[in-house]
Amino acid sequence: MTAMSETIFHTKDLTKVYRSGAQEVHALRGVDFQAVRGEFIVILGPSGSGKSTFLNIVGGLDTATAGEAWFEDHQLTALDERGLTQYRRDHVGFVFQFYNLVPSLTARENVALVTEIARRPMSPEDALALVSLTERRDHFPAQLSGGEQQRVAIARAIAKNPEVLLCDEPTGALDSATGIKVLEALTQVNRTIGATTLVITHNAAIREIADRVLRFADGRIVEETVNATKKSPAEVSW
Amino acid sequence: MVISPLRLKVLRDLRRLWAQVLAIALVLAAGVATLILGNGAYSSLYETRARYYDDYRFADVFADVTRAPRALLGDIREIDNVLAAEARIVKLALLDMPAMAEPGTMFLVSLPEEGDRGLNLLHLRQGRLPDQQSTREVVVSEGFAAAHRLRPGAPLTVLMNGQRHNLLVTGIALSPEFIYALGPGEMMPDPRRFGIAWLPRPALEAAFDLDGAFSNVVLKLAPGASVDRTIEALDRLTAPYGGAGAVARKDQISHAFLDAELKQLSAMVKVLPPIFLLVAAMLVNITLSRLITLEREQIGLLKAIGYSSRAIAQHYVEFVLAIAALGIVIGISAGVWLGVGLAQLYARFFSFPFLIFTRDPQIYGLAAAVTVAAAVAGALLAVRVAVALPPAVAMSPPAPADYRARMGAFRRLFALRQTRVMVTRHLFRWPLRTASGTFGVAMAVAILVASLWSFGSINHMIDVTFTRAERHDALVAFGAPEPARALFAARQMPGVLAAEPFRAVAVRISHRALSRKLSIMGKPETPILSRVLAPDLRPMAMPEEGLILSEALADALDARPGDLVTVEFLEGTRRTVTLPVSGLSLGYVGLGAAMEITALNRAMGEGALISGVALQIDKTGQEAFYAAAKTTPKTGFVAVTALTVARFKETLAENITVMITVYVGLAAIIAVGVVYNFSRIALSEQGRELASLRVLGFTRGEVSGILFGELATVVLLAQPFGWLVGYVIAFGMVEAFSSDLYRVPFVIGPEVYVTASLVVCAAALASAWAIRGRINRLDMVEVLKTRE
Ligand SMILES: Nc1ncnc2c1ncn2[C@@H]1O[C@H](COP(=O)(O)OP(=O)(O)O)[C@@H](O)[C@H]1O
Ligand SMILES: [Mg+2]
């Protein structure tokens, strides 16, 4: 577990077909993918190209139609509902476009929600400190701005010390200045806890802060770019 | 025909929300059904009885005398307002049935003589009336005939005045006088051991040595006549002939029991239907409120394109009216079905020539109208919100639920988990809805507490009466008072281990302007077999001089220990004396007064007389005792405690299953209706949050736990409130039902609360189970894609 280039994820010919009635939608058409521990990967691609579907399958939220997806030595595509839940609970942190905070819990409580069921969590206070929200910890979601809510969501996602952090358009609902703050929080977290991070975004500028950039089109990975030198979010011109 | 789009939406909504719609409709239906059942049974019983009384000329006044010459009848007919008077011979006889070892009593009544112009006419079911000159022919009551499989032509042996008479059944009949036929010393009608036999007068005159005399007179009065004044006049005429005081129809046993039943029905109508309709209105309100919240944008759109507020209100009201209609249809069907069942149940207790469950359209119309009103009332509050929405506001999504920290101290106190905090905050966020849900579940508990307690109370009453007070195995009442030495004769009877005398004397006791007619029981100084209990259940010794009044009598007379009451003896010397009240006793059935037997005889100015004996019987000598008791000429009737208690318990057991099924069903309908709707609404509001939690790695069980935690909180909160309301209703019922006839002890054991809560919790669990599938199917991916 010490090797820097250890593979944490890989998928083989991952395929997803949605069937609604007679219609078939091929969301993924055979995706082969690998990620190493600690990597920061940005996923780009047009709407409908299968990015979310891919992220949901490697995150254990959805199941594949064919092919394999592996996390370490767990074959995700062979797990049942219970196994997937356990996988999400123990290893994965999620951040979504719409934050999905529990409105009846304060920022701190939203984070504690996860730390209470995690195996080796950090304290909710530490998690909030990582996203610079210590002062707002006793506010309810309705009392926070969009960017603050998203940072709470990130704190919630990382508080369990996950091996992977999956973010689906985390800045999609935010203005760009706020978006930077959120991305800063993500890279900060990626560096601090070493979680392998996959970020889906429409914002092409973000690629410069990544280790690697994948481009999806029509259910496949069509382009892969490795960044030799990645920039910090503050250096990027959005 | 073109259906307007809004109406189409009503239909689609109904289909989409069918389970919630059905749950609400069932609660409404329970209201309709109980309303129809209660009002219907009331009017059926009331109308049937009125018609029966009318058609069969049921008397208004009844009086017993020892022996009065028939010539007195002329004077009686002269009393103001007396339309008709009939002199009768009414006596008890002992049954002598080959197939029945235990003692049974036959109530003998002379046949009405004037054909259709007589009173208390018979309704002949089979055969014919006896020939007026015959001394053998007899008509028997239908229940008795059925219990012994007697048909016209069957022989029947009875012991009159100690003498065996072989009679011949010529017919089987009913009489308005014996709709509820309770034997002497019994607690429940038992047609096997108690029957009525109508014989021609000459036969009875001969058997009881009453040539040209009568022992009972019944009167029919002009409508609106004063019953009290007539009774006064009648009592003056009959006093010289051993008149024990006339009674009005309202105190006639059969009539009074029917009245008690009618009273219970009208109490039921006042309690049950309002509960259901209230709960249903509340369910309509919370369900519709949620629907309207979800449809804000649609409402805004409709308004923006020109639909009037009125049209939108009408749309939602139509939705509710459809639910009400469904409830009414189910409720009427259930009500009629239950009504027919109740009529059959009544037919077992009450002997009517006909008893049809009401078809009165007014009753059904009223039930429907009240139900629609309840549903619409529930809808109006919710619809008002929709009407008030300005189109622009309606089209933007509602602001996120705004929670504030309001429970800091509470939380620190209990160190709640975050999921519990969610539950608590959500419950506090919609306090009205939480209160409604709690109220609804509490009503389910209350219905059960208010119905189940009575069984425990009845058992308590039986237990106290027969293990602490009336501890004798049998009681022999003599046909007429006997000298004290009859006690020694009784001790000599086979099977008798111990005997204790009693004296029963008809009296009128007055205190200030209040008076009551009853029997004073004279008992030994320290009774052993037939004891009088103090309110704390301790046996009481008979005072040297004074009277012990039952609590019911003391209340009726407004008399307390130490007061002096006037006692007018209605037999023997017919003296009037003043006696002190020495104490109060417990008494569940009827009015009671007791005193020491020699003091009673002294007060009456008579020698040492006894009216009967309470006996302890050796089990192995039982049969021999029965045989001997029958043939002793002194015996008026024999009551066997074990048989009385067995019959009582048997009757209770027959009804208990039906009653419990009905009440448990009603409570379950409320509990399911409330819990199911409550959980569907909670799920609709929190589905998104719960799906998010699933994403975070919460298991299905943990996520269900949040929703169920909310339900459990509501259900648990409701329990004590339900117990309290049930207690209050039960207490009200005890107060409403206590009369001179009955005084039900108010005993609610813990098992009543436990049973009520268990039933309701089981119903809640079942409905929670029903939405488990929905929680498990929460779509995690979907929730991530959309903003609420
Ligand atoms: N639940 C679903 N049912 C049917 N088709 C779906 C479903 N989810 C996604 N799709 C389809 O799969 C394709 C990929 O979707 P998605 O992974 O969400 O794309 P992206 O995230 O790249 O925009 C799209 O064509 C989309 O319409
Ligand atoms: Mg997407």
Coordinates of C-alpha atoms in Angstrom, one line a residue, chain B residues 15 35 224 232 270 332 363 388 409 548 563 589 660 668 682 739:
Chain B
R15 CA -55.2 6.5 -9.3
L35 CA -73.1 6.4 12.3
G224 CA -100.7 12.2 28.2
E232 CA -101.1 6.7 43.5
K270 CA -72.1 10.5 20.2
I332 CA -72.9 2.4 3.9
I363 CA -80.3 8.0 8.4
A388 CA -53.9 32.5 -2.1
A409 CA -30.4 22.0 25.5
I548 CA -77.5 -0.2 55.1
D563 CA -79.9 10.5 58.1
V589 CA -77.2 -4.3 40.1
I660 CA -63.4 -7.0 20.2
A668 CA -56.8 -0.5 13.2
A682 CA -42.9 12.2 5.4
S739 CA -78.9 4.0 36.5

